[in-house]
JSON list of C-alpha atoms in Angstrom, two decimals:
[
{"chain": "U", "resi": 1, "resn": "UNK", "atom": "CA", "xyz": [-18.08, -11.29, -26.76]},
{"chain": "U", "resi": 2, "resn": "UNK", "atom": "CA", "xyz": [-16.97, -7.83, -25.13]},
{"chain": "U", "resi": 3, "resn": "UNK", "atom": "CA", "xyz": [-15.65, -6.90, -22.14]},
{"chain": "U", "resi": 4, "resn": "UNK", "atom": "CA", "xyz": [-16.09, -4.49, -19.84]},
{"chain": "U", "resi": 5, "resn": "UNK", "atom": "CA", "xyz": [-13.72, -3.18, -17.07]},
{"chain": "U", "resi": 6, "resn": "UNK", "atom": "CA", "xyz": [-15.19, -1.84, -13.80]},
{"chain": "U", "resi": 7, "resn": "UNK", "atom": "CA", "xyz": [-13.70, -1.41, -10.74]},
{"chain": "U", "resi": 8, "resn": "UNK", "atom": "CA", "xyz": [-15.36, -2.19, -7.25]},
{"chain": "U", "resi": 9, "resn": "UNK", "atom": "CA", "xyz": [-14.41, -3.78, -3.80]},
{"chain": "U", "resi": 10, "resn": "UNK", "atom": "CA", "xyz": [-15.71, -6.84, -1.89]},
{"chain": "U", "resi": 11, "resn": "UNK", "atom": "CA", "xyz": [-17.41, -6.68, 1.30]},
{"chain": "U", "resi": 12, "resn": "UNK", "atom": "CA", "xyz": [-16.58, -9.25, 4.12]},
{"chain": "U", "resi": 13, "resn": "UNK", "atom": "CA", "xyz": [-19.51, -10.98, 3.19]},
{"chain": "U", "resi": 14, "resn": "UNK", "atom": "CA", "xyz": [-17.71, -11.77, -0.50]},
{"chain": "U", "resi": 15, "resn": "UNK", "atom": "CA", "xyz": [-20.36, -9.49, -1.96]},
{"chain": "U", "resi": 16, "resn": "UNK", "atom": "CA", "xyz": [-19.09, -7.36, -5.08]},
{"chain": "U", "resi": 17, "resn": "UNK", "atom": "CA", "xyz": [-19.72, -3.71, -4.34]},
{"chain": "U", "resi": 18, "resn": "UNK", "atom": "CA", "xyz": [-19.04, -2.03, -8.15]},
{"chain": "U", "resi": 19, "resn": "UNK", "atom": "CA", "xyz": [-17.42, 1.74, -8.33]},
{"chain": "U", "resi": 20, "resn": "UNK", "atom": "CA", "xyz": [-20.21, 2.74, -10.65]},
{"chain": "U", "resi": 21, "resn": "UNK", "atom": "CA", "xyz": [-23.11, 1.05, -12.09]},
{"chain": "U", "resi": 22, "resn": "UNK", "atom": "CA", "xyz": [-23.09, -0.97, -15.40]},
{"chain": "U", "resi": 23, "resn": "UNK", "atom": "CA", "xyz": [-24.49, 0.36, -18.30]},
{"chain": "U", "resi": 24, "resn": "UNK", "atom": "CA", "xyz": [-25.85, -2.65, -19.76]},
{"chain": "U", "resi": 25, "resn": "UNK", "atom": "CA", "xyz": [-29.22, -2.65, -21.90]},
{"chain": "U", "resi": 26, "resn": "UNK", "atom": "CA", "xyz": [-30.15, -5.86, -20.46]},
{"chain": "U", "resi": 27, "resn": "UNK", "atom": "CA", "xyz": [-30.12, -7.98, -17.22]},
{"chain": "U", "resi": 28, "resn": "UNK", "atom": "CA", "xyz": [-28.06, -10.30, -18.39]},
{"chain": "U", "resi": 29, "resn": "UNK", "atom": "CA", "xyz": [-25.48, -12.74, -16.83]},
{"chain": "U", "resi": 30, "resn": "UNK", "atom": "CA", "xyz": [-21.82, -11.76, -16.03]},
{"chain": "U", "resi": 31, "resn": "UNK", "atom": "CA", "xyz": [-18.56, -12.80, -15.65]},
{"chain": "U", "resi": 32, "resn": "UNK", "atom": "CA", "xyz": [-16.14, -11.42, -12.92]},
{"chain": "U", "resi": 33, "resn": "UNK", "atom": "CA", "xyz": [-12.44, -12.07, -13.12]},
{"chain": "U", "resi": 34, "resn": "UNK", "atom": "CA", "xyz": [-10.61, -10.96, -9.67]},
{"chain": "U", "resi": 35, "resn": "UNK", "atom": "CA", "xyz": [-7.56, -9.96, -9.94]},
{"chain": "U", "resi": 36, "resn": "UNK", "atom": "CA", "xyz": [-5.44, -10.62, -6.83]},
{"chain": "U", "resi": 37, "resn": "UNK", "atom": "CA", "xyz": [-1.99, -8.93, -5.86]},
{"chain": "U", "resi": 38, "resn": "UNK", "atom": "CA", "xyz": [1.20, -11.03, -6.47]},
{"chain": "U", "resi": 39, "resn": "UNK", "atom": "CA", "xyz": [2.80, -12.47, -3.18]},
{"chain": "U", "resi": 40, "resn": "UNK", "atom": "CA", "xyz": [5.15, -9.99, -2.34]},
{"chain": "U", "resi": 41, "resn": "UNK", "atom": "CA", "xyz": [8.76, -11.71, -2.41]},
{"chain": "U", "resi": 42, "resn": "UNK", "atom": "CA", "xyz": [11.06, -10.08, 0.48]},
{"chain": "U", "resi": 43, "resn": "UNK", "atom": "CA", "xyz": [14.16, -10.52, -2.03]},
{"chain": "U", "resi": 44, "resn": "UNK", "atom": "CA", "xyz": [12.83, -8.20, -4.47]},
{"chain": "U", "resi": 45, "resn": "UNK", "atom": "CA", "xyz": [12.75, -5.12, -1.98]},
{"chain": "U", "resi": 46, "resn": "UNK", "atom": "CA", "xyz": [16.44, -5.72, -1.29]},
{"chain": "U", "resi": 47, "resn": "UNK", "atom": "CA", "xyz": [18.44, -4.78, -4.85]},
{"chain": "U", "resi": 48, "resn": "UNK", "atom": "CA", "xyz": [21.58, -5.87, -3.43]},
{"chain": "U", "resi": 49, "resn": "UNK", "atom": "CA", "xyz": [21.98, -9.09, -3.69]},
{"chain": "U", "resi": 50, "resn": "UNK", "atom": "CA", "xyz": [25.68, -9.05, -1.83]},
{"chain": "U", "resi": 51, "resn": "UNK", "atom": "CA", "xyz": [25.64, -11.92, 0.66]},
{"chain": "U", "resi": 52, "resn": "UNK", "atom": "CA", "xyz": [25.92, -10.54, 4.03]},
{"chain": "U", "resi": 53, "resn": "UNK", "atom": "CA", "xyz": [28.53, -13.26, 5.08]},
{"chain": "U", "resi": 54, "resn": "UNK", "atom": "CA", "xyz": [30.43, -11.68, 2.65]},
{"chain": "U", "resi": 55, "resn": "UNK", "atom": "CA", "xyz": [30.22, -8.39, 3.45]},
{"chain": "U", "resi": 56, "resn": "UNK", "atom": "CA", "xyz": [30.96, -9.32, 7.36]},
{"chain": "U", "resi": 57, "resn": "UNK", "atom": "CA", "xyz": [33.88, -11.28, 6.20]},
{"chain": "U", "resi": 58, "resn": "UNK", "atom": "CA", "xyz": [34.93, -8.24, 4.40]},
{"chain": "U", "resi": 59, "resn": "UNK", "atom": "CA", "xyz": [34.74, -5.93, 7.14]},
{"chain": "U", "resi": 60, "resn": "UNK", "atom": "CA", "xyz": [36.73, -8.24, 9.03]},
{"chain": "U", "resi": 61, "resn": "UNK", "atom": "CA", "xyz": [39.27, -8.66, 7.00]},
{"chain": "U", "resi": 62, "resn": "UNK", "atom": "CA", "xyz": [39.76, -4.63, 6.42]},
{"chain": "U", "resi": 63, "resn": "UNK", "atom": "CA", "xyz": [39.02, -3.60, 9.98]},
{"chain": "U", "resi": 64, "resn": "UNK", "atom": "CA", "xyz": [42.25, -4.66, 11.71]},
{"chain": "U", "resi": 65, "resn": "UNK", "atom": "CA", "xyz": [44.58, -2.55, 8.98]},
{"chain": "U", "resi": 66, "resn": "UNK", "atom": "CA", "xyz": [42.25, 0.33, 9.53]},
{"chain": "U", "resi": 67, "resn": "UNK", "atom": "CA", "xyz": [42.72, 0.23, 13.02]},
{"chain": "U", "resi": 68, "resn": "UNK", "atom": "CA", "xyz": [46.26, 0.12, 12.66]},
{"chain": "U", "resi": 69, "resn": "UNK", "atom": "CA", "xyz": [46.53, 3.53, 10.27]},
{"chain": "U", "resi": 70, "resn": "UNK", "atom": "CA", "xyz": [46.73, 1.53, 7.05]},
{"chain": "U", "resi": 71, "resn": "UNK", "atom": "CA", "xyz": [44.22, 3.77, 4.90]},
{"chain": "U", "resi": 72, "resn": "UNK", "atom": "CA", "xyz": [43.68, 4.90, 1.24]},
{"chain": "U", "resi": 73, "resn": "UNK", "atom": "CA", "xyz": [42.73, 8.09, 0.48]},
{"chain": "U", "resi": 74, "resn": "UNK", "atom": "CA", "xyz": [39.31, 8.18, -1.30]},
{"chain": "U", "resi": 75, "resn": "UNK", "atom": "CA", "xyz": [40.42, 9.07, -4.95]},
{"chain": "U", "resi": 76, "resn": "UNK", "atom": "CA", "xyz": [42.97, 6.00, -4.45]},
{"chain": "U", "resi": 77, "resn": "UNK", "atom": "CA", "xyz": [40.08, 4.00, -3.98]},
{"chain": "U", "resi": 78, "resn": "UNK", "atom": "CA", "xyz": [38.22, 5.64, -6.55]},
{"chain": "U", "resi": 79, "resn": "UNK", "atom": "CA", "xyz": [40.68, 5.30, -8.92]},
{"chain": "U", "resi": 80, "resn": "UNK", "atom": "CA", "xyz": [40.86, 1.72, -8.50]},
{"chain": "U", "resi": 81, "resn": "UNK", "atom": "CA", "xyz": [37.04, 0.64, -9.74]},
{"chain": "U", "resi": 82, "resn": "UNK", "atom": "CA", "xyz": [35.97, -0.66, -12.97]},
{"chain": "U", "resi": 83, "resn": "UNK", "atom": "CA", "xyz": [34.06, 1.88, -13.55]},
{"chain": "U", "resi": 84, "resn": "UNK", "atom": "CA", "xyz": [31.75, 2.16, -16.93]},
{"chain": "U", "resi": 85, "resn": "UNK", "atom": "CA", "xyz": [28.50, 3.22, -18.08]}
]
């Protein structure tokens, strides 16, 4: 058996409408395999994976000495992550 790979769309009448025309030397019976798109999964567009209760309870918790004066200057900060590649 061989297969051939065409491309094509379907009207709203399920009807295959092909990209090109097969070039078959005879009428003979086919096969079509559709493939469909996978569902798309709204967790996989978002990377982060941080918890946003977490992050709110972080802000909280850092907002009030921020308010107050109580920073760190960036390369503090910077200095302070694990850092590695």
């Amino acid at each position: 058996m061989k297969a051939l790979v065409v491309t094509g769309t379907t009207d709203e009448k399920g009807q295959l409408i092909l990209d090109r025309p097969l070039t078959l030397d005879t009428p003979d019976p086919v096969r079509i395999i559709r493939v469909l798109p996978e569902p798309k999964d709204e967790a996989e567009d978002d990377p982060d994976d941080t918890l946003v209760a977490e992050i709110t309870a972080s802000v909280r918790k850092a907002w009030p000495p921020g308010q107050a004066g109580q920073t760190l200057l960036i390369l503090e900060v910077w200095e302070r992550i694990d850092f590695r590649f």
